[in-house]
Tab-separated table of C-alpha atoms and ligand atoms in Angstrom:
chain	number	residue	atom	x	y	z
Q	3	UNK	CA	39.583	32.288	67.513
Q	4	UNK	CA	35.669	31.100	67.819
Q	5	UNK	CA	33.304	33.791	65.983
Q	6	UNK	CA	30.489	35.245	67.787
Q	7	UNK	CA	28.968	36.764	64.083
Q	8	UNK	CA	25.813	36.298	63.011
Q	9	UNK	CA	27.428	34.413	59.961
Q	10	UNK	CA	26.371	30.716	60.053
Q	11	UNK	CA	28.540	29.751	62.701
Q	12	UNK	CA	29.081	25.925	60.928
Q	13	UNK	CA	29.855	27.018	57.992
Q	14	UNK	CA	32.988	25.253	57.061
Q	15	UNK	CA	35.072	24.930	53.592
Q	16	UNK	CA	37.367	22.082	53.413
Q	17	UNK	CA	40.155	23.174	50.939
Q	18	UNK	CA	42.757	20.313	49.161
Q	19	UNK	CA	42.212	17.090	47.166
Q	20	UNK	CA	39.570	14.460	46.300
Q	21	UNK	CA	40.205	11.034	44.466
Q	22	UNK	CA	38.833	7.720	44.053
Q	23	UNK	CA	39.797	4.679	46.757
Q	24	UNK	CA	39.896	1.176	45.878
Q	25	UNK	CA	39.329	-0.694	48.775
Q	26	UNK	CA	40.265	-3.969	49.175
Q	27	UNK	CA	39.310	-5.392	52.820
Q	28	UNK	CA	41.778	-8.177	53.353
Q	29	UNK	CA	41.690	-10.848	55.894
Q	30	UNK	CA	45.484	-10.177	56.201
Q	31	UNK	CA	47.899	-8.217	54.710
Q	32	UNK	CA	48.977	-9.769	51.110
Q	33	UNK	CA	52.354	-11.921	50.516
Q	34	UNK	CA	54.131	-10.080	47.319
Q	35	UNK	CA	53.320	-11.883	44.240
Q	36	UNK	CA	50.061	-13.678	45.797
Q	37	UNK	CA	46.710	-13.846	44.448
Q	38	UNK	CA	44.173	-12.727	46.571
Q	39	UNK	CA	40.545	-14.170	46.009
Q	40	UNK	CA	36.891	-14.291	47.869
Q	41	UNK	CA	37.703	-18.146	48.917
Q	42	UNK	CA	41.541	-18.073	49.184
Q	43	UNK	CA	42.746	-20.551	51.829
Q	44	UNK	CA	45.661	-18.256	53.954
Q	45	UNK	CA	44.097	-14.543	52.918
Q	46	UNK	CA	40.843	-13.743	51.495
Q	47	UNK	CA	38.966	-10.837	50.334
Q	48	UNK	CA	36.219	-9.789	52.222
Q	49	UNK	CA	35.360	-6.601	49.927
Q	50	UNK	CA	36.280	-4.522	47.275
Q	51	UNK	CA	34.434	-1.330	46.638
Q	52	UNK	CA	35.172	2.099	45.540
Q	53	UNK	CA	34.868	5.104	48.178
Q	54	UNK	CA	34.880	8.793	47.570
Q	55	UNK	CA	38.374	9.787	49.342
Q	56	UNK	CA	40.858	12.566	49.721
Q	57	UNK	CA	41.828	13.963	53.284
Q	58	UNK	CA	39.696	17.564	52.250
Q	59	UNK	CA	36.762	15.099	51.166
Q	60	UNK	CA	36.704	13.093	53.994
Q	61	UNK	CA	36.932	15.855	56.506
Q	62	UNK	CA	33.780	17.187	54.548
Q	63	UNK	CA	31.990	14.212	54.842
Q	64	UNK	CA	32.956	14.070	58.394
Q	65	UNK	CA	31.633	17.576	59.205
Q	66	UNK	CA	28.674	16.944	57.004
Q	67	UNK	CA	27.673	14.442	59.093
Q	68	UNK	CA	27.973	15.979	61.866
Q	69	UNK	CA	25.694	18.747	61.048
Q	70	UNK	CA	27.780	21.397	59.759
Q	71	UNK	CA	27.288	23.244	56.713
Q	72	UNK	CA	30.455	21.943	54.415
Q	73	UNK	CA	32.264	22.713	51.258
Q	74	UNK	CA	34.552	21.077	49.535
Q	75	UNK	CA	36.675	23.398	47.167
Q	76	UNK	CA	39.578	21.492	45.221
Q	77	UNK	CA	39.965	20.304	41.412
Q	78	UNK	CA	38.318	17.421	39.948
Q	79	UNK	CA	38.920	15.778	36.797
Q	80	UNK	CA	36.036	15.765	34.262
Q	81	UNK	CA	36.297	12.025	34.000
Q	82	UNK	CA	33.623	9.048	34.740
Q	83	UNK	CA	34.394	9.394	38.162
Q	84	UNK	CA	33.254	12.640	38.667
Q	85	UNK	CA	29.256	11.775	38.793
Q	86	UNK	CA	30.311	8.905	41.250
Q	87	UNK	CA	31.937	11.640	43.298
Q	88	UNK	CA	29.628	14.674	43.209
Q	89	UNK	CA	26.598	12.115	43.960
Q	90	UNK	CA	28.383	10.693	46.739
Q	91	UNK	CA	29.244	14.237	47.934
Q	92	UNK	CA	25.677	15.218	47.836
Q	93	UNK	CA	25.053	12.186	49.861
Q	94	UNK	CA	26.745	13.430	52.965
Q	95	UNK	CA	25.494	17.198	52.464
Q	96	UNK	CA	28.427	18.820	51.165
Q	97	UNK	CA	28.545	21.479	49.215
Q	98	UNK	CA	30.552	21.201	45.844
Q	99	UNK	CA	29.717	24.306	43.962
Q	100	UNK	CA	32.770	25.824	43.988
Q	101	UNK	CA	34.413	22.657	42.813
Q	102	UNK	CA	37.155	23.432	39.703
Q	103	UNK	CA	36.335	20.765	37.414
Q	104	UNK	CA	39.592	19.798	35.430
Q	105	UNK	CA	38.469	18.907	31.423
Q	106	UNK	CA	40.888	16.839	29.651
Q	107	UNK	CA	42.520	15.030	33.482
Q	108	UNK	CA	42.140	11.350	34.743
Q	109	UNK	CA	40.737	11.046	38.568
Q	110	UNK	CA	43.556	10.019	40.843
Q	111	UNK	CA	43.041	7.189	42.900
Q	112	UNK	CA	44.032	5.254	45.234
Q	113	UNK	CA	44.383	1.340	46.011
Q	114	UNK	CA	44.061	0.838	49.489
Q	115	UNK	CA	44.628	-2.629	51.662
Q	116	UNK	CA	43.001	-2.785	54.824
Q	117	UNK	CA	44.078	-5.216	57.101
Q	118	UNK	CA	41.597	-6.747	59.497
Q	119	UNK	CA	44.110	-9.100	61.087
Q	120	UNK	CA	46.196	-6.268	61.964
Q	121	UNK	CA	43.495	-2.995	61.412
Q	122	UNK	CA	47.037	-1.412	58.767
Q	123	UNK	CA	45.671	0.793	56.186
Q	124	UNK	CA	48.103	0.869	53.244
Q	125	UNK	CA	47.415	3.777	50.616
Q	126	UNK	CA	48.867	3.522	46.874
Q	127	UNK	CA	48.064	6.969	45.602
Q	128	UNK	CA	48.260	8.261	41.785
Q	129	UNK	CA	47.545	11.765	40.440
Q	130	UNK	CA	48.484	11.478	36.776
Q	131	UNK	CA	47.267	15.301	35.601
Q	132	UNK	CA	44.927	16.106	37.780
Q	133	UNK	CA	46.078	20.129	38.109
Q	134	UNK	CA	46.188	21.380	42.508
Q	135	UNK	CA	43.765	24.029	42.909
Q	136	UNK	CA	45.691	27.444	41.526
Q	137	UNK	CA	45.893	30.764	43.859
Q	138	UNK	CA	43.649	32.280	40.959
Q	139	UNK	CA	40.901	29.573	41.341
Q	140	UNK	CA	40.686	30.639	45.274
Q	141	UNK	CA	40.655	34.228	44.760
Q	142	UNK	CA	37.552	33.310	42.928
Q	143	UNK	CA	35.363	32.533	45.609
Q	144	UNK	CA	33.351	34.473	47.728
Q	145	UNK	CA	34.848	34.399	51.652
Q	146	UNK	CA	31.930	35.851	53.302
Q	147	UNK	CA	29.481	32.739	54.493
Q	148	UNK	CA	32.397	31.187	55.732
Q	149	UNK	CA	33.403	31.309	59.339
Q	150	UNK	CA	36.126	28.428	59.408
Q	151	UNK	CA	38.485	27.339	56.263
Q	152	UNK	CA	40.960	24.395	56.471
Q	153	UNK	CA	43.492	23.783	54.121
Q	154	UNK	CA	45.120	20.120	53.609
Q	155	UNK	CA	48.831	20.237	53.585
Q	156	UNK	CA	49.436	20.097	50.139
Q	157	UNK	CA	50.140	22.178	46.991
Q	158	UNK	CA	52.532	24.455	49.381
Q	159	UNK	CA	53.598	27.289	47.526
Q	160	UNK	CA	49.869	28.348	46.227
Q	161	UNK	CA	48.178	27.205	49.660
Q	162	UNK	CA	50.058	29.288	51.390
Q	163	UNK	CA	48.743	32.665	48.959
Q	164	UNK	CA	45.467	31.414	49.865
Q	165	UNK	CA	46.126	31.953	53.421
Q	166	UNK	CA	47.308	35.033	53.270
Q	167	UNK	CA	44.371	35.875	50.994
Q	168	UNK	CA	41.912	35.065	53.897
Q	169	UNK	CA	44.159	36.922	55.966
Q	170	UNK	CA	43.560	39.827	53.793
Q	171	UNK	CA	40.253	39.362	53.916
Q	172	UNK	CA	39.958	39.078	57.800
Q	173	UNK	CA	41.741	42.592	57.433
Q	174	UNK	CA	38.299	44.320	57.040
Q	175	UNK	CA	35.947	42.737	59.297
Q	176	UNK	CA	35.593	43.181	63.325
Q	177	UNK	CA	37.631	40.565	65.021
Q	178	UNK	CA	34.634	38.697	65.975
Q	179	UNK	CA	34.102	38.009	61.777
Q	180	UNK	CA	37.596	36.545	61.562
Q	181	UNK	CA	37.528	33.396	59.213
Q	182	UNK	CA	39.632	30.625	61.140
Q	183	UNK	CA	42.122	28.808	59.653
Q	184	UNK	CA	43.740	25.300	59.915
Q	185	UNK	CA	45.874	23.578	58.322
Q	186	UNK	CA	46.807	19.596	58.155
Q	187	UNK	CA	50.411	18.876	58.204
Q	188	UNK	CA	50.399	15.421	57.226
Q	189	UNK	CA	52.484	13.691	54.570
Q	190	UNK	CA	56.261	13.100	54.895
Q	191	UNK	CA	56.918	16.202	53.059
Q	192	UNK	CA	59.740	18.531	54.304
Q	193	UNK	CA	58.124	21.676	52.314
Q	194	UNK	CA	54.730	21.325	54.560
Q	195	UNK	CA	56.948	23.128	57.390
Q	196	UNK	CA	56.129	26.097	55.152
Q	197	UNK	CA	52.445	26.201	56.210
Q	198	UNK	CA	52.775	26.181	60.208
Q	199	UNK	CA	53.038	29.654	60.888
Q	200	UNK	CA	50.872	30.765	58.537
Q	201	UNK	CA	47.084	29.102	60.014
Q	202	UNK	CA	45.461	30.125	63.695
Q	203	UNK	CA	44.988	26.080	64.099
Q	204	UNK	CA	47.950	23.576	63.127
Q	205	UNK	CA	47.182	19.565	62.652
Q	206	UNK	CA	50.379	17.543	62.645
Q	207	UNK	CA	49.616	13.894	62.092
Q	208	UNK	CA	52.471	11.091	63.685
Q	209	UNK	CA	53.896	9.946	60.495
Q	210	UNK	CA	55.246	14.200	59.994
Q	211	UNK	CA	56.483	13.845	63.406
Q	212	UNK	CA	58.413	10.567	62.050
Q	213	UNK	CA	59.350	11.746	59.553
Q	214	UNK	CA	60.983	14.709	61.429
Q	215	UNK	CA	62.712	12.313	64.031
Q	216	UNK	CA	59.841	13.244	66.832
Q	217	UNK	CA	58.860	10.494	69.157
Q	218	UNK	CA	55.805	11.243	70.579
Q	219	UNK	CA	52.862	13.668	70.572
Q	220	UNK	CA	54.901	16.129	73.539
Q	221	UNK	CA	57.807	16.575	71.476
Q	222	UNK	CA	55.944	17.215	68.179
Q	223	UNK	CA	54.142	20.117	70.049
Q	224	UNK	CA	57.021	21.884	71.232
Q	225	UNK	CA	58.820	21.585	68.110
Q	226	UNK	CA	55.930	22.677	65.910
Q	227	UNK	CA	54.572	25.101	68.284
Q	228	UNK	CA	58.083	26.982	68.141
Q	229	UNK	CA	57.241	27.344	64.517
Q	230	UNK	CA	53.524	28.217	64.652
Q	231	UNK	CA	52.702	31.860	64.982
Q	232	UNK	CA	52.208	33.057	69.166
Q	233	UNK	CA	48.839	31.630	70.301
Q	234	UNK	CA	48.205	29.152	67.473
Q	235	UNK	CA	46.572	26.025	68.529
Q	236	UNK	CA	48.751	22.354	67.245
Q	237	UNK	CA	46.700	19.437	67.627
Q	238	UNK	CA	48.747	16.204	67.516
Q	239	UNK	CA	46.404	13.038	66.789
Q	240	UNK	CA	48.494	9.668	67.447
Q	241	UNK	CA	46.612	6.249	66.516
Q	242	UNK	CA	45.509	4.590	69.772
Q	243	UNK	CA	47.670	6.972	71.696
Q	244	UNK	CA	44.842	9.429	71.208
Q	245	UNK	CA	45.439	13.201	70.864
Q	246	UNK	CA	47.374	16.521	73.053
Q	247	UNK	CA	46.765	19.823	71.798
Q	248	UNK	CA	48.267	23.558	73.038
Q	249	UNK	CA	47.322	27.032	72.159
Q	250	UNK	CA	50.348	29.535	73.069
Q	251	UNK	CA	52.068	29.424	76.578
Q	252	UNK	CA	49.063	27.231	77.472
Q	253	UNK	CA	49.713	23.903	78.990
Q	254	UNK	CA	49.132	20.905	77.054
Q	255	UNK	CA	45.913	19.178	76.873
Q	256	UNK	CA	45.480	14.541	76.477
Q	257	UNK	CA	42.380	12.768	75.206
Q	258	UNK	CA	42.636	9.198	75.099
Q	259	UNK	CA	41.686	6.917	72.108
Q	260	UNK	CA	38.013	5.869	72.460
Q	261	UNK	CA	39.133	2.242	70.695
Q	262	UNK	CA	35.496	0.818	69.564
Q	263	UNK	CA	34.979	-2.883	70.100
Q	264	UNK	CA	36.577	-3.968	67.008
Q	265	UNK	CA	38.717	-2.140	64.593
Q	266	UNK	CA	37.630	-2.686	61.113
Q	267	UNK	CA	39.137	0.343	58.826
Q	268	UNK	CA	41.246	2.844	60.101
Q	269	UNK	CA	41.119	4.501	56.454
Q	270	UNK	CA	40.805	8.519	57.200
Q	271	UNK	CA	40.757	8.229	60.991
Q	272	UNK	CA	42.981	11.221	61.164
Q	273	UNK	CA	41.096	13.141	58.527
Q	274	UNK	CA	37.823	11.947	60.910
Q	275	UNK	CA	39.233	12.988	64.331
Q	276	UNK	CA	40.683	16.693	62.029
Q	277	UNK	CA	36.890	17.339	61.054
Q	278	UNK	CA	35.504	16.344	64.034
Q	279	UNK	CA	38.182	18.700	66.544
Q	280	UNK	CA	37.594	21.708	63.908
Q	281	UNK	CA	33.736	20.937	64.638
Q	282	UNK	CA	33.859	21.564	68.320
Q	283	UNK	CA	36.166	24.528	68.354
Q	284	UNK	CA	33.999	25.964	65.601
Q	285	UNK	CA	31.037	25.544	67.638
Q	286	UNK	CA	33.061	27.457	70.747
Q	287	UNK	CA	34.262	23.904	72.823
Q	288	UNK	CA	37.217	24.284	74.995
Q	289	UNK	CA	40.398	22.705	73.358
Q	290	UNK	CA	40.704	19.657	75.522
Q	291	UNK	CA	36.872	19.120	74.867
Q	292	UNK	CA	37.177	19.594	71.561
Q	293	UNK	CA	39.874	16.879	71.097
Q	294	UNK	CA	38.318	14.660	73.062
Q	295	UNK	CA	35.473	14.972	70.329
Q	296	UNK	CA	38.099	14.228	67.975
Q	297	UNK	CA	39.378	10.984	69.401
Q	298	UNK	CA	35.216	10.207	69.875
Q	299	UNK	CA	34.058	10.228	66.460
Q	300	UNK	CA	37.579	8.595	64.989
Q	301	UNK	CA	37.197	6.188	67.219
Q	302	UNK	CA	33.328	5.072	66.454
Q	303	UNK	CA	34.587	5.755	62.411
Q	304	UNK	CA	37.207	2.916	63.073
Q	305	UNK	CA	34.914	0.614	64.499
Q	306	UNK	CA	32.662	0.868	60.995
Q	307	UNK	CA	33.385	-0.140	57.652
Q	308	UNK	CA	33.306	3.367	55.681
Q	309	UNK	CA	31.473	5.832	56.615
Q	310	UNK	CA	27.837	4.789	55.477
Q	311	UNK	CA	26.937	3.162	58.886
Q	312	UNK	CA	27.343	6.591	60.530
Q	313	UNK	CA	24.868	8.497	58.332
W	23	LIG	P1	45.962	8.732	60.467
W	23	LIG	O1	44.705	8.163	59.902
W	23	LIG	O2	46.295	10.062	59.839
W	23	LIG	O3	47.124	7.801	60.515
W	23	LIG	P2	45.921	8.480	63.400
W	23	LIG	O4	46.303	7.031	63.268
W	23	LIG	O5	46.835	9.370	64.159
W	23	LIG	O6	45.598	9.145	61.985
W	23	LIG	O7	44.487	8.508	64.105
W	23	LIG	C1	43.769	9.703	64.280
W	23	LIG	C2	42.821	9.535	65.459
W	23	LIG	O8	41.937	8.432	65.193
W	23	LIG	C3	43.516	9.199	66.772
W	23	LIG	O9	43.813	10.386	67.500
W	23	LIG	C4	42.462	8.362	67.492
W	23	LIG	O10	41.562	9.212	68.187
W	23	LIG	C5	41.700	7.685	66.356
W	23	LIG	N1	42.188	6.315	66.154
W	23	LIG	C6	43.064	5.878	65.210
W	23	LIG	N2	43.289	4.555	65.340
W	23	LIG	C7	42.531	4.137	66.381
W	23	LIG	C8	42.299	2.880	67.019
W	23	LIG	N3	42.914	1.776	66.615
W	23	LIG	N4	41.439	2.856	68.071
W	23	LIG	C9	40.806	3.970	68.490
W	23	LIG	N5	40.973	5.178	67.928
W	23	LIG	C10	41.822	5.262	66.901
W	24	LIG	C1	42.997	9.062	53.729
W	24	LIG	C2	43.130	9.546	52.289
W	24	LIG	C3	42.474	8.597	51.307
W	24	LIG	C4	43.219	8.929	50.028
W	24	LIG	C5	44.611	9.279	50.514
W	24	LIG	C6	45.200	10.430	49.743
W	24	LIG	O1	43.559	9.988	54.617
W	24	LIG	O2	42.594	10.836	52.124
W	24	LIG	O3	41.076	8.746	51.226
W	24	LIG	O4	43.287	7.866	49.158
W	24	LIG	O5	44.504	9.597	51.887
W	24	LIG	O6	46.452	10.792	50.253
């Protein structure tokens, strides 16, 4: 799986979707119907501010920050937002060149709560036009500097061309030039199964597994490892449970959570522990190392309020 080219070995393209987040840090979670204000008596709100979001934009950022050379590829709507987005991009290192920008589209968004009496993240999400990034688009850009590509679990039908486009592609180079591939399996979608035998590494968040009537990380790796192709790695991130992983016949491999003093915003902790696992396993880490990583950084990102403080 790890490359031993003399390719950049941390060069890493983060494939899927990027929209705006509304934040609004709550003392508690909100009563329906109530109004919410800075000096409320029963709930209050501590801040409000727009974030650059998206699970392929926040695993850039994350990897950006680590050190490794990211991309983001996905469409973006030629709207206001966009210089607020590409800026804040630029601000964590990650390259957006390949970026389809959408004329004519509004940026989705999102209005998130987060809770800090009870550290809940609650997502709202609208895309209203904004196109998914076409087969067509991908076939566009140029594979070579890349040693690693994830793809979020989303836009099924043409992600999975794309895969088998880098597959293609891996066709004509010496094993050791392989591009990796991953793939997040994360929303409560029953078409995502359509994407787990396709990648060499397989995220598969807790609220899939709930949504598939798995209860707990074990189970979910059987059952999606079954699917996965022989001697794919599935990483299963669960909250404060922390993270397993297996690769093949292998046995399973724990981390714990590394809970930081205080959770203040679990907002993209799994996206944060994704980047950060694909980070050590890019850089040649053993599995259970690299999920310990995982559980490392998502737990210092949940301890901080965005992800500013760990620049
Ligand atoms: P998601 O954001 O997709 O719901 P999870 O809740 O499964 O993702 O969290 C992903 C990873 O983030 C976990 O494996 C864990 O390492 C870390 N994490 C999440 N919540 C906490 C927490 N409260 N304390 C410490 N680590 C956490
Ligand atoms: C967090 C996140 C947010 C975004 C939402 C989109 O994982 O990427 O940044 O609003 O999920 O589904």
């Amino acid at each position: 799986m790890m490359s031993s080219s003399t390719r950049d070995p941390r060069s890493i393209l983060c494939v899927g979707h990027v929209c705006v987040d509304l934040i609004n840090l709550c003392s508690h979670y909100p009563e329906e119907d109530a109004k919410v204000g800075t000096t409320t008596a029963n709930n209050r709100c501590l801040e409000q501010r727009w974030q650059r979001g998206g699970n392929a934009a926040n695993n850039s950022t994350v990897l950006g920050l680590l050190g490794a050379k990211a991309a983001f590829l996905g469409t973006i709507a030629d709207s206001h937002e966009k210089r607020f987005l590409l800026e804040d991009f630029a601000k964590y290192g990650v390259n957006t060149e390949q970026a389809v920008v959408c004329k004519g589209c509004e940026c989705p968004s999102s209005c998130v709560i987060l809770s800090r009496a009870t550290a809940s993240r609650t997502i709202i999400h609208s895309n209203k036009n904004l196109p998914e990034l076409s087969v067509e688009d991908f076939a566009q850009v140029d594979l070579t500097p890349y040693q690693w590509i994830h793809f979020e679990g989303r836009n099924v039908a043409n992600v999975a061309q794309m895969i088998k486009l880098v597959r293609e592609h891996n066709k004509g180079l010496p094993r050791g030039e392989f591009i990796t591939t991953s793939v997040e399996i994360e929303k409560a979608k029953p078409e995502l199964e359509a994407l787990i035998p396709l990648a060499d590494v397989v995220f598969v968040s807790k609220d899939f597994a709930a949504f598939k009537g798995y209860s707990n990380k074990a189970e979910t790796l059987e059952r999606v490892k079954a699917l996965a192709h022989p001697g794919a790695v599935v990483v299963c991130p669960w909250g404060e449970e922390g993270a397993s992983a297996c690769q093949g016949s292998g046995v399973m491999v724990h981390s714990p959570a590394f809970p930081p003093a205080s959770v203040v915003d679990t907002l993209g902790a799994g996206d944060t522990f994704n980047a950060a696992t694909i980070f050590a396993l890019a850089h040649g880490s053993a599995l259970e190392d690299s999920i310990r990583f995982g559980c490392r950084v998502a737990g210092a990102k949940v301890g901080v309020i965005g992800w500013e403080p760990m620049r």
